[in-house]
Amino acid sequence: MPTNATVMPGRSNRTAVMDGIGRLHIEERPVPQPGDRELLVEVRSVGVCGSDVHFFEHGPRLNVFKPPHVLGHEVSGVVAAHGPRATRPPIGTRVAIEPSRPCGICSLCRGGRYNLCPQMRYLAAPPTEGGFARYLTVPEDFAYPVPAQISDDAAALIEPLSVVVHAARCAEIGVGARVLVSGAGPIGLLMTQVARAIGAIEVNVSDINPFRLSLAETMGATRVIDVSAATPSAVRLEVDVFIECSGNPVALPDGIRCVRPGGVAAVVGMIPTEDATIPLAFMQTREIRLVPTFRFANSYAAAIGLVATRAVRPEAIITGHLPLDRVETALRAGRNDPRSVKTMITAQA
Amino acid sequence: MPTNATVMPGRSNRTAVMDGIGRLHIEERPVPQPGDRELLVEVRSVGVCGSDVHFFEHGPRLNVFKPPHVLGHEVSGVVAAHGPRATRPPIGTRVAIEPSRPCGICSLCRGGRYNLCPQMRYLAAPPTEGGFARYLTVPEDFAYPVPAQISDDAAALIEPLSVVVHAARCAEIGVGARVLVSGAGPIGLLMTQVARAIGAIEVNVSDINPFRLSLAETMGATRVIDVSAATPSAVRLEVDVFIECSGNPVALPDGIRCVRPGGVAAVVGMIPTEDATIPLAFMQTREIRLVPTFRFANSYAAAIGLVATRAVRPEAIITGHLPLDRVETALRAGRNDPRSVKTMITAQA
Amino acid sequence: MPTNATVMPGRSNRTAVMDGIGRLHIEERPVPQPGDRELLVEVRSVGVCGSDVHFFEHGPRLNVFKPPHVLGHEVSGVVAAHGPRATRPPIGTRVAIEPSRPCGICSLCRGGRYNLCPQMRYLAAPPTEGGFARYLTVPEDFAYPVPAQISDDAAALIEPLSVVVHAARCAEIGVGARVLVSGAGPIGLLMTQVARAIGAIEVNVSDINPFRLSLAETMGATRVIDVSAATPSAVRLEVDVFIECSGNPVALPDGIRCVRPGGVAAVVGMIPTEDATIPLAFMQTREIRLVPTFRFANSYAAAIGLVATRAVRPEAIITGHLPLDRVETALRAGRNDPRSVKTMITAQA
Amino acid sequence: MPTNATVMPGRSNRTAVMDGIGRLHIEERPVPQPGDRELLVEVRSVGVCGSDVHFFEHGPRLNVFKPPHVLGHEVSGVVAAHGPRATRPPIGTRVAIEPSRPCGICSLCRGGRYNLCPQMRYLAAPPTEGGFARYLTVPEDFAYPVPAQISDDAAALIEPLSVVVHAARCAEIGVGARVLVSGAGPIGLLMTQVARAIGAIEVNVSDINPFRLSLAETMGATRVIDVSAATPSAVRLEVDVFIECSGNPVALPDGIRCVRPGGVAAVVGMIPTEDATIPLAFMQTREIRLVPTFRFANSYAAAIGLVATRAVRPEAIITGHLPLDRVETALRAGRNDPRSVKTMITAQA
């Protein structure tokens, strides 16, 4: 087995380490060894996700938190070394990294829904550490080469874009669909773009933040609804598909009341509570289905293709860049700055 | 136009007329004239549905109640006369009557989901009167001939059986499915039979009524769960599909917690309230879909086929027969007698 | 009943009447009376379809031909009068006309697949006459208002665009799809546009006509394949979905060999023969499905939306305009001019 | 690494080895060592498949044949030993063996269609050897425990039953379906049973062999059609789903002509030629889809459940048993004896 020095002579793996709720420090770690069929990736760009912010402030939603921990799961980079038996992609290839490591053999994996694998290890979900670092090891099968026209930032944002592509598929947004997106954060804005890119003829976007609504307009929203004035149901909107992207429990029942008979209400935004209240009687006589979506499966190729063909421009949601040393500032930006949507960490800066 | 005397000389149309909440009387009405492309049907058997009982006690769920009104929408009969331009089925044919009269031209009708037609007129849903009577007019296209091996009672029960067939389709119960049915009333018991008839390999049925649970066992339930002892989630049941047939708001979240990742929770039972509480966080990480179903579309042929091939025996849920004069007794039976499941009205008796 | 004079005083209905195979004359007919729930439409624009050309040269594919007959089924116009009980759209509204008149009550109509209705009457399919005329009567439910940004020509082309939208749905072209379109005629070119508009990331178009291939490039084709040099399978293309739009029996097996395992081969182009040869052994081990599509159902709203949002530009396929008097010239253009793709008849000129 | 003696002291692995086209001998081989996460299985029962017969007579359809080779892929047995890191099922467990070894990481595997994996290794498909032997090693994840009510023979026949379950799913046989099965061999007879078990209300079976047709009747066929008298299309049969199980190229177009508009023609039987002729014009105007099916994915659990609940009785197709020494006789039986349907090899006899 090669030593660390063999892999990246003279380099250390600078890493932003969370050592408690709301606490983070920079640490020089040894460069990790890629294992069997793994790659060592030199990280280029890492997006800061709302779930990173939530984890930093409150700890993990689904797992027990045992510090130290590393956040960051929207990652692009360059293949720096091959572990044993790894064969592709070649060293030097720029890649978007899918954070999934499913078991591959349970009935959900075999059935094509590996995002639901009970044995899933997901980048930055404890105990798996994430990508706010200079180096990362990943299974070769989850590193996707990206063409030259996809920037490092865009390659990192293939992850949230895959969330959106998956949700669009689950919600069965089809050609000619009229859509309501609640919440114009990173997911809602990418959803707006994707909905238009796949043939939606009406994309209504609701939020309380005027800056985000104005961004939505630049991304193809056909109508924006400022819910501080009136909610979508109050303005009697009717859509085929409603996609909840805000995580706000009030947005869900309001949006459901905008869905036509036979339509779909998808839920992408993670709610802060265990339970939710829905207008079930309204849904019953209209057969409105509720479709929660979770992460994604089999979506990276499509997401990369959408960016490569310029059908979707993920950089449009970026509102700032910060170097690796300033991850903590980035994690706090989301709460404090109403004009911050998506901050990218430049890992080698 | 023929006069009444022409259609059924010497007959009157004895009808059970609801003249107020909880009030009903028997009336001799003129035999109705079938309109354009309509049939006059001599009613044979009419099932008493839980929704009839609810309407009798509380008024309609969805419409404004203006007495007088006639209940009864699970109807079989014999074709007694053809209206103008009606051509089929021949006079004398025994028929199961689909209570639907959709508009036929809206986008939902044209899209194959006529049960959601906003212009739907449905037997016994005001202002359309129902079938607790000796005669009824129906559009020729919604009267389905039944073969000799289907009894008059079974022909009437094609209606609730169609509710169940539709729900099974919407819930995507497939070969090899493990199913939980909550509520062993008429719908739950028919669902138990249908689930087995379409390849479910496990059908768990929950209720608080031991008599109904014992009935469920005779209809193919592989396990019954007395929720007065422990709920399905308390016994850690895991199923692919959960079908809520009780209308009990507590049964819904409990059953959802039994659904495997990627599974479906269908809702057939009408809840008594406008809103419902669901364990959304649990559903999100598992992508458990909530699928409300409403009445049925394109289900009569399949339901008739299941009975004709003896794959389903709807008579098995019948616990009593009463003549037309005793509709009120029948409507009160559901509340008072724990061993009453489905009462049939013998319309010509 | 109003007389003809009442409906359009002083007007006659100039009509291009086919009186034999390859024979056509212009005739002044009385303006037709709209029937129950019908509209009288003043025709604006009518597209010449390849099936019109085939019919003119060879007679109908599916029906017996009894002259006289009127061709033309890609029609836009303006509502000129309401028949009895017609209520919408208002007189003066510009409309795209769906040529379908299904029965509305058979199991296919009720199931949402009215394009397969055995009782279908379709504009210009004998005995139903078509739209190469100044006036036409249509059921109010099949006249779709179009917004100002849709031209008369584009409104007429909603018909072939609906063929394409329907085929895209049947072929399950989804986000990220790699597509092969064989045949860059009107259907293939619209398919190219639609595929891009609904998220395809690769659209390969094959033809033998260099002019048509160059048109395909302007419509979003990511690659064009001149089959006079090498067929798609010869260049080892691999796609998720193949859509045969040429009607050429050789194109079908060649394209099928380009489909990845688990993919779809859709057939839109009508083949000239009864039978076709397919590489079934190749398809079996790869589970490649063959999906023939026929006309469309429930596609007009989506097609109109795609044009209204400028996601698709149907005028881009138009290569010429001719007045009603010159329908015969237009019918002959397709055969003779390699640079003719779609000729529009200006009905009032 | 343990030696052979460690695994099964004193035993040898008697194996029926094919050493050329139409040539086979019995050989005493060493008991194989189970590899990483593999099991050693003591074989109990092995079904003789038509593809074994075809291979024995003509060599493999899809691969190059390099003798020696071992046939047999319908296998049940008992877990005899665990390889390194194998954890389940316990030694002594009776298991049905799924012959699949997909790569697990390609887009088809990850998408849930591992039967189409280009890297698939399948029991008895060269270079992978099969199960006409006393011992076999299999990956632990493809050995399915069977309950006591499933016999060794039935456990072996879970393999062809899975072919049928998969085909039924692909063909979308649903509740109320009218089905035509062409070919009453092992696959056709199991399909007959499965169709009835999943709610088909009409199962028509065609063959030229009167004995097989009489078997079909005992398995739930509602009608049998002796094609030596008249084909299904000649008797004007109409069905929703046609499933070709004969491999006879003539049966395919005939059956397609029996499918109603909007229905499905599935192809399970492997055709002997590369190409097939289909009535495409007929299919186009009716949108009849052609759905080839290949082996199966994610079907073993459902197939086991159908047998465990006695909804399907696979033993009903068995017409003979032979010991391992007489595999050659069994391989020749299919051709010579019109009353032979499925021969089982008793591996330890």
Short mmCIF file of C-alpha atoms in Angstrom, two decimals, chain B:
data_model
loop_
_atom_site.label_atom_id
_atom_site.label_comp_id
_atom_site.label_asym_id
_atom_site.label_seq_id
_atom_site.Cartn_x
_atom_site.Cartn_y
_atom_site.Cartn_z
CA MET B 1 -93.51 11.05 -26.48
CA PRO B 2 -95.13 8.07 -24.77
CA THR B 3 -97.05 8.69 -21.57
CA ASN B 4 -96.23 6.97 -18.34
CA ALA B 5 -99.04 4.53 -18.96
CA THR B 6 -97.28 3.57 -22.18
CA VAL B 7 -94.06 2.70 -20.43
CA MET B 8 -95.26 0.62 -17.49
CA PRO B 9 -99.05 0.40 -17.69
CA GLY B 10 -100.65 -0.01 -14.32
CA ARG B 11 -97.44 0.38 -12.32
CA SER B 12 -96.36 3.11 -9.97
CA ASN B 13 -92.80 3.77 -8.86
CA ARG B 14 -92.69 3.07 -5.13
CA THR B 15 -89.78 5.14 -3.80
CA ALA B 16 -88.10 5.64 -0.44
CA VAL B 17 -87.97 9.43 -0.19
CA MET B 18 -85.78 11.27 2.31
CA ASP B 19 -87.62 14.40 3.35
CA GLY B 20 -85.19 15.71 5.94
CA ILE B 21 -82.13 14.76 7.93
CA GLY B 22 -82.95 11.40 9.52
CA ARG B 23 -86.43 11.33 7.98
CA LEU B 24 -87.72 9.10 5.23
CA HIS B 25 -91.10 7.97 3.88
CA ILE B 26 -92.39 5.67 1.16
CA GLU B 27 -94.08 7.37 -1.77
CA GLU B 28 -95.89 6.15 -4.87
CA ARG B 29 -94.44 8.15 -7.74
CA PRO B 30 -95.16 7.90 -11.45
CA VAL B 31 -92.84 5.60 -13.35
CA PRO B 32 -90.21 7.90 -14.94
CA GLN B 33 -89.85 8.33 -18.69
CA PRO B 34 -86.44 7.37 -20.06
CA GLY B 35 -84.97 10.30 -21.99
CA ASP B 36 -82.80 10.36 -25.08
CA ARG B 37 -80.53 7.28 -25.15
CA GLU B 38 -81.76 6.32 -21.70
CA LEU B 39 -83.21 3.10 -20.34
CA LEU B 40 -85.98 2.49 -17.88
CA VAL B 41 -84.68 -0.07 -15.41
CA GLU B 42 -86.81 -2.13 -13.08
CA VAL B 43 -84.69 -2.15 -9.95
CA ARG B 44 -83.83 -5.52 -8.42
CA SER B 45 -81.32 -5.02 -5.66
CA VAL B 46 -79.81 -1.94 -4.00
CA GLY B 47 -76.95 -1.99 -1.52
CA VAL B 48 -76.94 0.32 1.48
CA CYS B 49 -73.64 2.18 1.54
CA GLY B 50 -71.98 3.87 4.48
CA SER B 51 -72.28 7.12 2.57
CA ASP B 52 -76.08 6.60 2.42
CA VAL B 53 -76.07 6.20 6.19
CA HIS B 54 -73.92 9.30 6.63
CA PHE B 55 -76.13 11.31 4.29
CA PHE B 56 -79.31 10.15 6.06
CA GLU B 57 -77.90 11.19 9.43
CA HIS B 58 -76.00 14.34 8.50
CA GLY B 59 -76.87 15.43 4.97
CA PRO B 60 -74.53 15.38 1.99
CA ARG B 61 -70.80 15.83 2.30
CA LEU B 62 -70.25 17.70 -0.94
CA ASN B 63 -73.56 19.22 -1.96
CA VAL B 64 -76.33 21.33 -0.54
CA PHE B 65 -79.29 19.23 0.60
CA LYS B 66 -82.71 20.27 -0.62
CA PRO B 67 -85.33 17.67 0.26
CA PRO B 68 -87.00 15.64 -1.04
CA HIS B 69 -84.19 13.33 -2.08
CA VAL B 70 -83.71 9.66 -2.93
CA LEU B 71 -80.64 7.75 -1.77
CA GLY B 72 -79.16 4.50 -3.12
CA HIS B 73 -76.42 4.19 -5.72
CA GLU B 74 -75.50 0.49 -5.64
CA VAL B 75 -78.15 -0.72 -8.04
CA SER B 76 -78.94 -3.70 -10.23
CA GLY B 77 -82.06 -4.23 -12.30
CA VAL B 78 -83.63 -5.36 -15.53
CA VAL B 79 -84.05 -3.25 -18.64
CA ALA B 80 -87.78 -2.49 -18.82
CA ALA B 81 -87.96 0.02 -21.68
CA HIS B 82 -85.84 1.97 -24.12
CA GLY B 83 -86.01 5.74 -24.39
CA PRO B 84 -85.67 7.47 -27.78
CA ARG B 85 -82.54 6.41 -29.72
CA ALA B 86 -81.55 3.89 -27.02
CA THR B 87 -80.50 0.67 -28.71
CA ARG B 88 -78.98 -1.55 -26.06
CA PRO B 89 -78.99 -3.68 -24.08
CA PRO B 90 -82.23 -5.47 -25.07
CA ILE B 91 -85.32 -5.22 -22.90
CA GLY B 92 -85.19 -7.95 -20.31
CA THR B 93 -81.43 -7.82 -19.85
CA ARG B 94 -80.18 -7.89 -16.28
CA VAL B 95 -77.79 -5.00 -15.69
CA ALA B 96 -75.40 -3.54 -13.16
CA ILE B 97 -75.78 0.23 -13.17
CA GLU B 98 -72.78 2.53 -13.07
CA PRO B 99 -73.97 5.64 -11.22
CA SER B 100 -71.71 8.01 -13.20
CA ARG B 101 -72.93 10.63 -15.69
CA PRO B 102 -69.82 12.59 -16.59
CA CYS B 103 -69.90 15.44 -19.14
CA GLY B 104 -67.74 13.48 -21.60
CA ILE B 105 -65.96 16.48 -23.08
CA CYS B 106 -63.87 18.18 -20.39
CA SER B 107 -60.14 17.53 -20.23
CA LEU B 108 -60.60 15.05 -17.38
CA CYS B 109 -63.26 13.07 -19.23
CA ARG B 110 -61.20 13.10 -22.42
CA GLY B 111 -58.11 12.15 -20.44
CA GLY B 112 -59.70 8.98 -19.07
CA ARG B 113 -60.40 10.23 -15.55
CA TYR B 114 -64.11 10.92 -15.80
CA ASN B 115 -64.61 10.25 -12.09
CA LEU B 116 -63.04 13.68 -11.55
CA CYS B 117 -65.30 15.47 -14.04
CA PRO B 118 -66.41 18.77 -12.47
CA GLN B 119 -69.79 18.37 -14.17
CA MET B 120 -70.35 14.83 -12.88
CA ARG B 121 -73.89 13.88 -11.98
CA TYR B 122 -73.77 10.81 -9.76
CA LEU B 123 -76.71 8.68 -8.69
CA ALA B 124 -78.00 9.78 -5.28
CA ALA B 125 -75.65 12.79 -5.11
CA PRO B 126 -77.95 15.86 -5.07
CA PRO B 127 -79.53 17.04 -7.20
CA THR B 128 -79.45 13.61 -8.90
CA GLU B 129 -81.81 11.18 -7.20
CA GLY B 130 -80.84 7.61 -6.42
CA GLY B 131 -82.11 4.09 -6.64
CA PHE B 132 -84.13 3.20 -3.52
CA ALA B 133 -87.12 2.79 -5.80
CA ARG B 134 -88.80 0.32 -8.10
CA TYR B 135 -87.81 2.11 -11.31
CA LEU B 136 -84.93 4.21 -12.43
CA THR B 137 -83.81 5.79 -15.69
CA VAL B 138 -80.16 5.49 -16.68
CA PRO B 139 -78.07 6.33 -19.77
CA GLU B 140 -77.73 3.22 -21.92
CA ASP B 141 -73.96 3.55 -21.85
CA PHE B 142 -73.79 3.08 -18.11
CA ALA B 143 -75.91 -0.07 -17.88
CA TYR B 144 -73.73 -3.19 -18.02
CA PRO B 145 -75.25 -6.58 -18.82
CA VAL B 146 -74.31 -9.26 -16.32
CA PRO B 147 -74.12 -12.99 -17.02
CA ALA B 148 -76.34 -15.57 -15.31
CA GLN B 149 -73.74 -16.54 -12.73
CA ILE B 150 -73.89 -13.03 -11.24
CA SER B 151 -76.83 -12.65 -8.86
CA ASP B 152 -78.93 -9.52 -8.56
CA ASP B 153 -77.23 -8.74 -5.26
CA ALA B 154 -73.77 -9.24 -6.72
CA ALA B 155 -74.72 -7.04 -9.67
CA ALA B 156 -75.66 -4.24 -7.28
CA LEU B 157 -72.36 -4.68 -5.45
CA ILE B 158 -70.40 -4.16 -8.66
CA GLU B 159 -70.50 -0.50 -7.60
CA PRO B 160 -68.47 -0.81 -4.36
CA LEU B 161 -66.38 -3.48 -6.04
CA SER B 162 -65.51 -0.91 -8.72
CA VAL B 163 -64.42 1.51 -6.00
CA VAL B 164 -62.05 -1.20 -4.82
CA VAL B 165 -60.80 -2.17 -8.29
CA HIS B 166 -60.06 1.49 -8.99
CA ALA B 167 -58.24 1.90 -5.68
CA ALA B 168 -56.20 -1.24 -6.32
CA ARG B 169 -55.14 0.18 -9.68
CA CYS B 170 -54.30 3.61 -8.28
CA ALA B 171 -52.34 2.02 -5.43
CA GLU B 172 -50.51 -0.11 -7.98
CA ILE B 173 -51.08 -3.33 -6.05
CA GLY B 174 -49.12 -5.74 -8.15
CA VAL B 175 -48.16 -9.38 -8.19
CA GLY B 176 -46.29 -10.22 -5.02
CA ALA B 177 -47.52 -7.19 -3.08
CA ARG B 178 -47.76 -7.15 0.70
CA VAL B 179 -50.84 -5.13 1.61
CA LEU B 180 -52.37 -3.59 4.71
CA VAL B 181 -56.09 -2.80 4.63
CA SER B 182 -57.34 -0.69 7.52
CA GLY B 183 -61.06 -1.08 8.16
CA ALA B 184 -62.96 -4.31 7.55
CA GLY B 185 -66.22 -2.73 6.46
CA PRO B 186 -67.74 -3.39 3.02
CA ILE B 187 -64.92 -1.60 1.18
CA GLY B 188 -62.15 -3.13 3.27
CA LEU B 189 -63.58 -6.63 2.90
CA LEU B 190 -63.96 -6.30 -0.86
CA MET B 191 -60.43 -4.87 -0.99
CA THR B 192 -59.19 -7.94 0.85
CA GLN B 193 -60.77 -10.18 -1.74
CA VAL B 194 -59.54 -8.11 -4.67
CA ALA B 195 -55.99 -7.87 -3.33
CA ARG B 196 -55.82 -11.65 -3.18
CA ALA B 197 -57.44 -11.98 -6.60
CA ILE B 198 -54.77 -9.82 -8.23
CA GLY B 199 -51.71 -11.48 -6.81
CA ALA B 200 -51.07 -9.93 -3.39
CA ILE B 201 -49.15 -12.45 -1.33
CA GLU B 202 -49.90 -10.91 2.04
CA VAL B 203 -53.11 -9.11 3.01
CA ASN B 204 -53.19 -7.77 6.55
CA VAL B 205 -56.53 -6.37 7.72
CA SER B 206 -57.00 -4.18 10.78
CA ASP B 207 -60.22 -3.21 12.58
CA ILE B 208 -61.59 -2.95 16.11
CA ASN B 209 -64.59 -5.15 15.39
CA PRO B 210 -63.83 -8.87 15.97
CA PHE B 211 -66.79 -9.99 13.85
CA ARG B 212 -65.53 -8.02 10.88
CA LEU B 213 -62.00 -9.33 11.39
CA SER B 214 -63.33 -12.88 11.37
CA LEU B 215 -65.13 -12.09 8.11
CA ALA B 216 -61.86 -10.76 6.70
CA GLU B 217 -60.22 -14.09 7.43
CA THR B 218 -62.85 -15.90 5.38
CA MET B 219 -62.13 -13.53 2.49
CA GLY B 220 -58.45 -14.22 2.19
CA ALA B 221 -56.81 -12.03 4.82
CA THR B 222 -53.48 -13.64 5.66
CA ARG B 223 -53.44 -11.86 9.01
CA VAL B 224 -55.94 -9.81 10.99
CA ILE B 225 -54.93 -7.13 13.49
CA ASP B 226 -57.28 -6.11 16.27
CA VAL B 227 -56.31 -2.48 16.78
CA SER B 228 -58.02 -2.43 20.18
CA ALA B 229 -55.00 -4.51 21.27
CA ALA B 230 -52.24 -3.04 19.11
CA THR B 231 -52.12 -1.04 15.90
CA PRO B 232 -50.38 -2.24 12.75
CA SER B 233 -47.39 0.04 13.35
CA ALA B 234 -47.21 -1.11 16.97
CA VAL B 235 -46.76 -4.69 15.77
CA ARG B 236 -44.08 -3.42 13.34
CA LEU B 237 -45.85 -4.56 10.21
CA GLU B 238 -44.12 -3.75 6.91
CA VAL B 239 -46.05 -3.65 3.65
CA ASP B 240 -45.66 -2.41 0.11
CA VAL B 241 -49.11 -0.86 -0.06
CA PHE B 242 -51.39 0.46 2.64
CA ILE B 243 -55.02 1.09 1.80
CA GLU B 244 -57.03 3.14 4.25
CA CYS B 245 -60.66 2.00 4.11
CA SER B 246 -61.94 3.02 7.55
CA GLY B 247 -62.31 6.79 7.29
CA ASN B 248 -60.73 6.94 10.73
CA PRO B 249 -58.19 9.80 10.82
CA VAL B 250 -56.03 7.89 13.31
CA ALA B 251 -55.70 4.87 11.05
CA LEU B 252 -54.03 6.89 8.32
CA PRO B 253 -50.78 7.97 10.03
CA ASP B 254 -50.48 4.62 11.77
CA GLY B 255 -50.76 2.72 8.51
CA ILE B 256 -48.34 5.03 6.72
CA ARG B 257 -45.68 4.08 9.26
CA CYS B 258 -46.04 0.47 8.06
CA VAL B 259 -45.18 1.27 4.43
CA ARG B 260 -41.75 0.29 3.17
CA PRO B 261 -39.53 2.84 1.44
CA GLY B 262 -40.86 3.49 -2.02
CA GLY B 263 -44.33 2.17 -1.18
CA VAL B 264 -47.80 3.65 -1.47
CA ALA B 265 -50.44 4.75 1.01
CA ALA B 266 -53.83 4.93 -0.70
CA VAL B 267 -56.85 6.57 0.90
CA VAL B 268 -60.28 5.25 0.01
CA GLY B 269 -62.26 5.91 3.18
CA MET B 270 -63.69 9.43 3.25
CA ILE B 271 -62.42 11.25 6.32
CA PRO B 272 -64.97 13.13 8.43
CA THR B 273 -62.82 16.29 8.64
CA GLU B 274 -61.38 18.69 6.11
CA ASP B 275 -57.74 18.23 7.13
CA ALA B 276 -55.58 15.29 8.14
CA THR B 277 -52.25 14.94 9.87
CA ILE B 278 -49.61 12.77 8.21
CA PRO B 279 -46.07 11.80 9.27
CA LEU B 280 -44.49 13.74 6.42
CA ALA B 281 -40.85 13.54 7.59
CA PHE B 282 -41.18 9.74 7.71
CA MET B 283 -42.68 9.77 4.22
CA GLN B 284 -40.05 12.11 2.77
CA THR B 285 -36.97 10.04 3.51
CA ARG B 286 -38.83 6.97 2.22
CA GLU B 287 -40.63 8.58 -0.73
CA ILE B 288 -43.94 7.10 0.42
CA ARG B 289 -46.63 8.46 -1.85
CA LEU B 290 -50.12 9.36 -0.63
CA VAL B 291 -52.71 8.40 -3.23
CA PRO B 292 -56.30 9.41 -2.54
CA THR B 293 -58.86 7.61 -4.68
CA PHE B 294 -62.37 8.80 -5.49
CA ARG B 295 -65.13 6.56 -6.83
CA PHE B 296 -63.83 4.94 -10.04
CA ALA B 297 -63.48 5.20 -13.80
CA ASN B 298 -63.36 2.44 -16.36
CA SER B 299 -63.72 -0.23 -13.66
CA TYR B 300 -67.11 -1.88 -14.23
CA ALA B 301 -65.98 -4.34 -16.87
CA ALA B 302 -63.12 -5.59 -14.70
CA ALA B 303 -65.31 -5.81 -11.61
CA ILE B 304 -67.97 -7.78 -13.49
CA GLY B 305 -65.27 -10.07 -14.84
CA LEU B 306 -63.87 -10.77 -11.39
CA VAL B 307 -67.28 -11.84 -10.17
CA ALA B 308 -68.16 -13.80 -13.30
CA THR B 309 -64.94 -15.82 -12.98
CA ARG B 310 -65.60 -16.26 -9.25
CA ALA B 311 -62.29 -14.62 -8.36
CA VAL B 312 -64.30 -12.33 -6.06
CA ARG B 313 -67.54 -13.13 -4.25
CA PRO B 314 -69.23 -9.87 -3.32
CA GLU B 315 -72.21 -11.63 -1.70
CA ALA B 316 -69.85 -12.71 1.05
CA ILE B 317 -70.10 -9.26 2.62
CA ILE B 318 -73.93 -9.27 2.74
CA THR B 319 -75.33 -9.59 6.26
CA GLY B 320 -78.99 -8.92 5.63
CA HIS B 321 -81.84 -8.26 3.17
CA LEU B 322 -84.80 -5.93 3.62
CA PRO B 323 -87.66 -4.94 1.32
CA LEU B 324 -87.95 -1.44 -0.13
CA ASP B 325 -90.48 -0.42 2.55
CA ARG B 326 -87.80 -0.90 5.19
CA VAL B 327 -85.00 1.26 3.81
CA GLU B 328 -85.05 3.35 6.99
CA THR B 329 -84.41 0.26 9.12
CA ALA B 330 -81.55 -0.62 6.81
CA LEU B 331 -80.05 2.85 7.08
CA ARG B 332 -80.09 2.60 10.87
CA ALA B 333 -78.66 -0.95 10.97
CA GLY B 334 -75.07 0.14 10.25
CA ARG B 335 -74.87 2.22 13.39
CA ASN B 336 -76.62 -0.12 15.75
CA ASP B 337 -75.57 -3.64 14.90
CA PRO B 338 -71.89 -4.58 15.13
CA ARG B 339 -72.60 -7.68 13.05
CA SER B 340 -74.18 -5.72 10.21
CA VAL B 341 -71.83 -5.13 7.28
CA LYS B 342 -73.89 -4.78 4.13
CA THR B 343 -77.67 -4.71 3.91
CA MET B 344 -79.33 -5.20 0.54
CA ILE B 345 -82.71 -3.70 -0.34
CA THR B 346 -84.88 -6.02 -2.40
CA ALA B 347 -86.60 -3.40 -4.50
CA GLN B 348 -89.55 -5.33 -5.85
CA ALA B 349 -90.39 -7.05 -2.53
#
